[in-house]
Amino acid sequence: MLEVVILAAGQGTRMKSKLPKVLHPVCGRSMLGYSVLRAQEMGAQKIVVVTGHGADKVEEAFAASGVVFARQDQQLGTAHAFKQAVPHLSGNSDVLVLYGDTPLIRLETLQNMHRSHETAQAGMTVLTADLHDATGYGRIVRGPDGAVERIVEEKAASPEEKKIREFNSGVYLFNPRALELVEQIGNSNAANEYYLTDILELYRQEGARVEGFKIQDASELSGSNDRVQLAEADLIMRRRINEQHMRSGVTLVDPQSTYIEDTVRIGRDSLIEPGAVLKGKTVLGEDVRVGAYSVIEDSVVQDGVTIKSHTVLEGAEVHSGADAGPFARLRPGAVLEKDVHVGNFVEVKNARLLEGAKAGHLSYLGDATVGREVNVGAGTITANYNGIGKFKTVIGDGAFIGSNSVLVAPVEVGAGAMIAAGSVVTQDVPEGSLGVARGRQRNIDDYARRFWEQHHEKVSQKHAVLHAWLQAQSAKNS
């Protein structure tokens, strides 16, 4: 049995932000979110998050996560924060203490720490690591048998103790006695605060063993107290995420320039080109190719899809065999079914393109259904908004939409119908019919020549070829 207390009440003044420190993201997930996730992955029976500064925002952000909240209205130290969680704990489980601003601790580290704690039958286990320079950290003082005898803070450390490289991370595992022992911690110190480190001596007084579980990678224990440390954590997490994907069979052409958030899933044999950004709840299938500098967020991309360079997907769905880009934009509600092609500078919003439909370039398809094997010519627009509401365009299977057409919704184009290039369609076009909606062309003789002649000085300054043509015309007519 395991219960987890996450201390997340600190103000985080060095972050200089209106957003509570623990809600700042690292690779798409908030710092507190990582601690909650680790607790869930550990199988915790209960997770108690101690909130303080920005409590309303923190509690709102995690209201649906299944955690329990305990308020620390006054920040009087880590032991005081832990006390706020005690009423929510069962009293018969081990208790893991985590922090809301240490997102880099690996699940394997916590699992191994818990196993070590149980094997040693320890009353308390401290998570530690070595630093070349541990200045500013509490030092771990071990006894001859390897057990932890003391945690010495920097200010109280002797010259010899300051040479110790093993430091206290502040992450602890307690047996159930912690719920009673924490009540004995006092605040007889310069800051008048209640420190959770003082529980170590209380365990030792009862004859309980205090273990130190030391890990090799000290970066796991790094906190993020300002924007610089936040960026460092993001860099470490990004490298981990990218390595995990590559070891799982994904090719990242340039891992250093590729940004993939923690929540993204990618299938085997997919290839991600340099500069790509994958965010949110994005899922890529197998054999997907994502072109350079594309951005994919909260989208589903099925097996075998090609997303060409500089393409943006937001809340979109792309089925197997389809492709998009380069420079395409698929907005929320865009669905490309099997073998659909969306080309350069095509924008799709809340529209479904059925199997085999094609929109090669320079089009806007919003609030529409585009039938199977429809060809959408360059410059086509579905005019879906009249200033008050949005309306739908429906294009039947096999229809052909000529270039520079405007389909003014609500409107329906029947199966096999054609729209003449340059038409502004405001009425339904029946199945198999040709819709033509454009004025008759008329040519006004010599209008352009006379216009240019009226502005001959500016033409001579800006348009050498046109100026020469006008001179030739003048000579011919003289």
PDB file of N, CA, C and O in Angstrom, residues 73-100:
ATOM      1  N   ASP A  73      -2.654  27.455   4.165  1.00  0.00           N
ATOM      2  CA  ASP A  73      -2.918  28.884   4.051  1.00  0.00           C
ATOM      3  C   ASP A  73      -1.726  29.725   4.477  1.00  0.00           C
ATOM      4  O   ASP A  73      -1.511  30.818   3.957  1.00  0.00           O
ATOM      5  N   GLN A  74      -0.950  29.228   5.441  1.00  0.00           N
ATOM      6  CA  GLN A  74       0.289  29.895   5.847  1.00  0.00           C
ATOM      7  C   GLN A  74       1.452  28.965   5.536  1.00  0.00           C
ATOM      8  O   GLN A  74       1.434  27.795   5.906  1.00  0.00           O
ATOM      9  N   GLN A  75       2.468  29.506   4.877  1.00  0.00           N
ATOM     10  CA  GLN A  75       3.633  28.692   4.547  1.00  0.00           C
ATOM     11  C   GLN A  75       4.618  28.717   5.725  1.00  0.00           C
ATOM     12  O   GLN A  75       5.417  29.633   5.854  1.00  0.00           O
ATOM     13  N   LEU A  76       4.517  27.693   6.541  1.00  0.00           N
ATOM     14  CA  LEU A  76       5.332  27.620   7.755  1.00  0.00           C
ATOM     15  C   LEU A  76       6.309  26.464   7.714  1.00  0.00           C
ATOM     16  O   LEU A  76       6.718  25.955   8.752  1.00  0.00           O
ATOM     17  N   GLY A  77       6.702  26.055   6.523  1.00  0.00           N
ATOM     18  CA  GLY A  77       7.696  24.999   6.405  1.00  0.00           C
ATOM     19  C   GLY A  77       7.127  23.705   5.854  1.00  0.00           C
ATOM     20  O   GLY A  77       5.913  23.499   5.772  1.00  0.00           O
ATOM     21  N   THR A  78       8.055  22.813   5.469  1.00  0.00           N
ATOM     22  CA  THR A  78       7.660  21.567   4.817  1.00  0.00           C
ATOM     23  C   THR A  78       6.913  20.616   5.754  1.00  0.00           C
ATOM     24  O   THR A  78       5.992  19.918   5.320  1.00  0.00           O
ATOM     25  N   ALA A  79       7.302  20.583   7.025  1.00  0.00           N
ATOM     26  CA  ALA A  79       6.581  19.722   7.972  1.00  0.00           C
ATOM     27  C   ALA A  79       5.164  20.241   8.185  1.00  0.00           C
ATOM     28  O   ALA A  79       4.213  19.459   8.299  1.00  0.00           O
ATOM     29  N   HIS A  80       5.027  21.561   8.237  1.00  0.00           N
ATOM     30  CA  HIS A  80       3.697  22.157   8.380  1.00  0.00           C
ATOM     31  C   HIS A  80       2.833  21.806   7.166  1.00  0.00           C
ATOM     32  O   HIS A  80       1.638  21.500   7.308  1.00  0.00           O
ATOM     33  N   ALA A  81       3.427  21.840   5.964  1.00  0.00           N
ATOM     34  CA  ALA A  81       2.692  21.459   4.758  1.00  0.00           C
ATOM     35  C   ALA A  81       2.262  19.992   4.821  1.00  0.00           C
ATOM     36  O   ALA A  81       1.117  19.651   4.485  1.00  0.00           O
ATOM     37  N   PHE A  82       3.167  19.131   5.255  1.00  0.00           N
ATOM     38  CA  PHE A  82       2.852  17.706   5.363  1.00  0.00           C
ATOM     39  C   PHE A  82       1.704  17.479   6.351  1.00  0.00           C
ATOM     40  O   PHE A  82       0.828  16.635   6.123  1.00  0.00           O
ATOM     41  N   LYS A  83       1.698  18.249   7.440  1.00  0.00           N
ATOM     42  CA  LYS A  83       0.632  18.113   8.443  1.00  0.00           C
ATOM     43  C   LYS A  83      -0.746  18.366   7.843  1.00  0.00           C
ATOM     44  O   LYS A  83      -1.733  17.747   8.261  1.00  0.00           O
ATOM     45  N   GLN A  84      -0.821  19.263   6.868  1.00  0.00           N
ATOM     46  CA  GLN A  84      -2.122  19.563   6.267  1.00  0.00           C
ATOM     47  C   GLN A  84      -2.684  18.354   5.524  1.00  0.00           C
ATOM     48  O   GLN A  84      -3.905  18.216   5.375  1.00  0.00           O
ATOM     49  N   ALA A  85      -1.791  17.486   5.069  1.00  0.00           N
ATOM     50  CA  ALA A  85      -2.221  16.299   4.326  1.00  0.00           C
ATOM     51  C   ALA A  85      -2.603  15.144   5.234  1.00  0.00           C
ATOM     52  O   ALA A  85      -3.343  14.241   4.812  1.00  0.00           O
ATOM     53  N   VAL A  86      -2.115  15.166   6.471  1.00  0.00           N
ATOM     54  CA  VAL A  86      -2.292  14.023   7.384  1.00  0.00           C
ATOM     55  C   VAL A  86      -3.752  13.606   7.541  1.00  0.00           C
ATOM     56  O   VAL A  86      -4.067  12.404   7.508  1.00  0.00           O
ATOM     57  N   PRO A  87      -4.716  14.531   7.715  1.00  0.00           N
ATOM     58  CA  PRO A  87      -6.104  14.088   7.889  1.00  0.00           C
ATOM     59  C   PRO A  87      -6.667  13.299   6.713  1.00  0.00           C
ATOM     60  O   PRO A  87      -7.660  12.585   6.865  1.00  0.00           O
ATOM     61  N   HIS A  88      -6.048  13.410   5.556  1.00  0.00           N
ATOM     62  CA  HIS A  88      -6.540  12.713   4.365  1.00  0.00           C
ATOM     63  C   HIS A  88      -5.885  11.343   4.188  1.00  0.00           C
ATOM     64  O   HIS A  88      -6.262  10.608   3.262  1.00  0.00           O
ATOM     65  N   LEU A  89      -4.899  11.006   5.002  1.00  0.00           N
ATOM     66  CA  LEU A  89      -4.155   9.755   4.861  1.00  0.00           C
ATOM     67  C   LEU A  89      -4.744   8.676   5.756  1.00  0.00           C
ATOM     68  O   LEU A  89      -5.312   8.962   6.811  1.00  0.00           O
ATOM     69  N   SER A  90      -4.553   7.419   5.341  1.00  0.00           N
ATOM     70  CA  SER A  90      -5.192   6.304   6.044  1.00  0.00           C
ATOM     71  C   SER A  90      -4.500   5.948   7.345  1.00  0.00           C
ATOM     72  O   SER A  90      -5.128   5.435   8.268  1.00  0.00           O
ATOM     73  N   GLY A  91      -3.183   6.162   7.418  1.00  0.00           N
ATOM     74  CA  GLY A  91      -2.437   5.800   8.616  1.00  0.00           C
ATOM     75  C   GLY A  91      -1.947   4.368   8.626  1.00  0.00           C
ATOM     76  O   GLY A  91      -1.317   3.934   9.596  1.00  0.00           O
ATOM     77  N   ASN A  92      -2.185   3.628   7.552  1.00  0.00           N
ATOM     78  CA  ASN A  92      -1.693   2.248   7.495  1.00  0.00           C
ATOM     79  C   ASN A  92      -0.937   1.951   6.203  1.00  0.00           C
ATOM     80  O   ASN A  92      -0.802   0.800   5.805  1.00  0.00           O
ATOM     81  N   SER A  93      -0.447   3.005   5.538  1.00  0.00           N
ATOM     82  CA  SER A  93       0.298   2.837   4.290  1.00  0.00           C
ATOM     83  C   SER A  93       1.619   3.590   4.355  1.00  0.00           C
ATOM     84  O   SER A  93       1.758   4.556   5.121  1.00  0.00           O
ATOM     85  N   ASP A  94       2.574   3.143   3.549  1.00  0.00           N
ATOM     86  CA  ASP A  94       3.767   3.959   3.346  1.00  0.00           C
ATOM     87  C   ASP A  94       3.356   5.259   2.665  1.00  0.00           C
ATOM     88  O   ASP A  94       2.389   5.301   1.896  1.00  0.00           O
ATOM     89  N   VAL A  95       4.112   6.329   2.940  1.00  0.00           N
ATOM     90  CA  VAL A  95       3.791   7.644   2.382  1.00  0.00           C
ATOM     91  C   VAL A  95       5.011   8.164   1.626  1.00  0.00           C
ATOM     92  O   VAL A  95       6.097   8.291   2.188  1.00  0.00           O
ATOM     93  N   LEU A  96       4.814   8.461   0.349  1.00  0.00           N
ATOM     94  CA  LEU A  96       5.851   9.049  -0.487  1.00  0.00           C
ATOM     95  C   LEU A  96       5.613  10.552  -0.570  1.00  0.00           C
ATOM     96  O   LEU A  96       4.503  10.994  -0.869  1.00  0.00           O
ATOM     97  N   VAL A  97       6.653  11.335  -0.306  1.00  0.00           N
ATOM     98  CA  VAL A  97       6.560  12.792  -0.391  1.00  0.00           C
ATOM     99  C   VAL A  97       7.272  13.259  -1.655  1.00  0.00           C
ATOM    100  O   VAL A  97       8.474  13.009  -1.831  1.00  0.00           O
ATOM    101  N   LEU A  98       6.521  13.919  -2.522  1.00  0.00           N
ATOM    102  CA  LEU A  98       7.061  14.504  -3.748  1.00  0.00           C
ATOM    103  C   LEU A  98       6.821  16.015  -3.732  1.00  0.00           C
ATOM    104  O   LEU A  98       6.144  16.526  -2.844  1.00  0.00           O
ATOM    105  N   TYR A  99       7.344  16.677  -4.761  1.00  0.00           N
ATOM    106  CA  TYR A  99       7.182  18.128  -4.863  1.00  0.00           C
ATOM    107  C   TYR A  99       6.567  18.476  -6.211  1.00  0.00           C
ATOM    108  O   TYR A  99       6.724  17.747  -7.197  1.00  0.00           O
ATOM    109  N   GLY A 100       5.897  19.617  -6.250  1.00  0.00           N
ATOM    110  CA  GLY A 100       5.219  20.038  -7.465  1.00  0.00           C
ATOM    111  C   GLY A 100       6.110  20.695  -8.477  1.00  0.00           C
ATOM    112  O   GLY A 100       5.648  21.047  -9.566  1.00  0.00           O
TER     113      GLY A 100
END
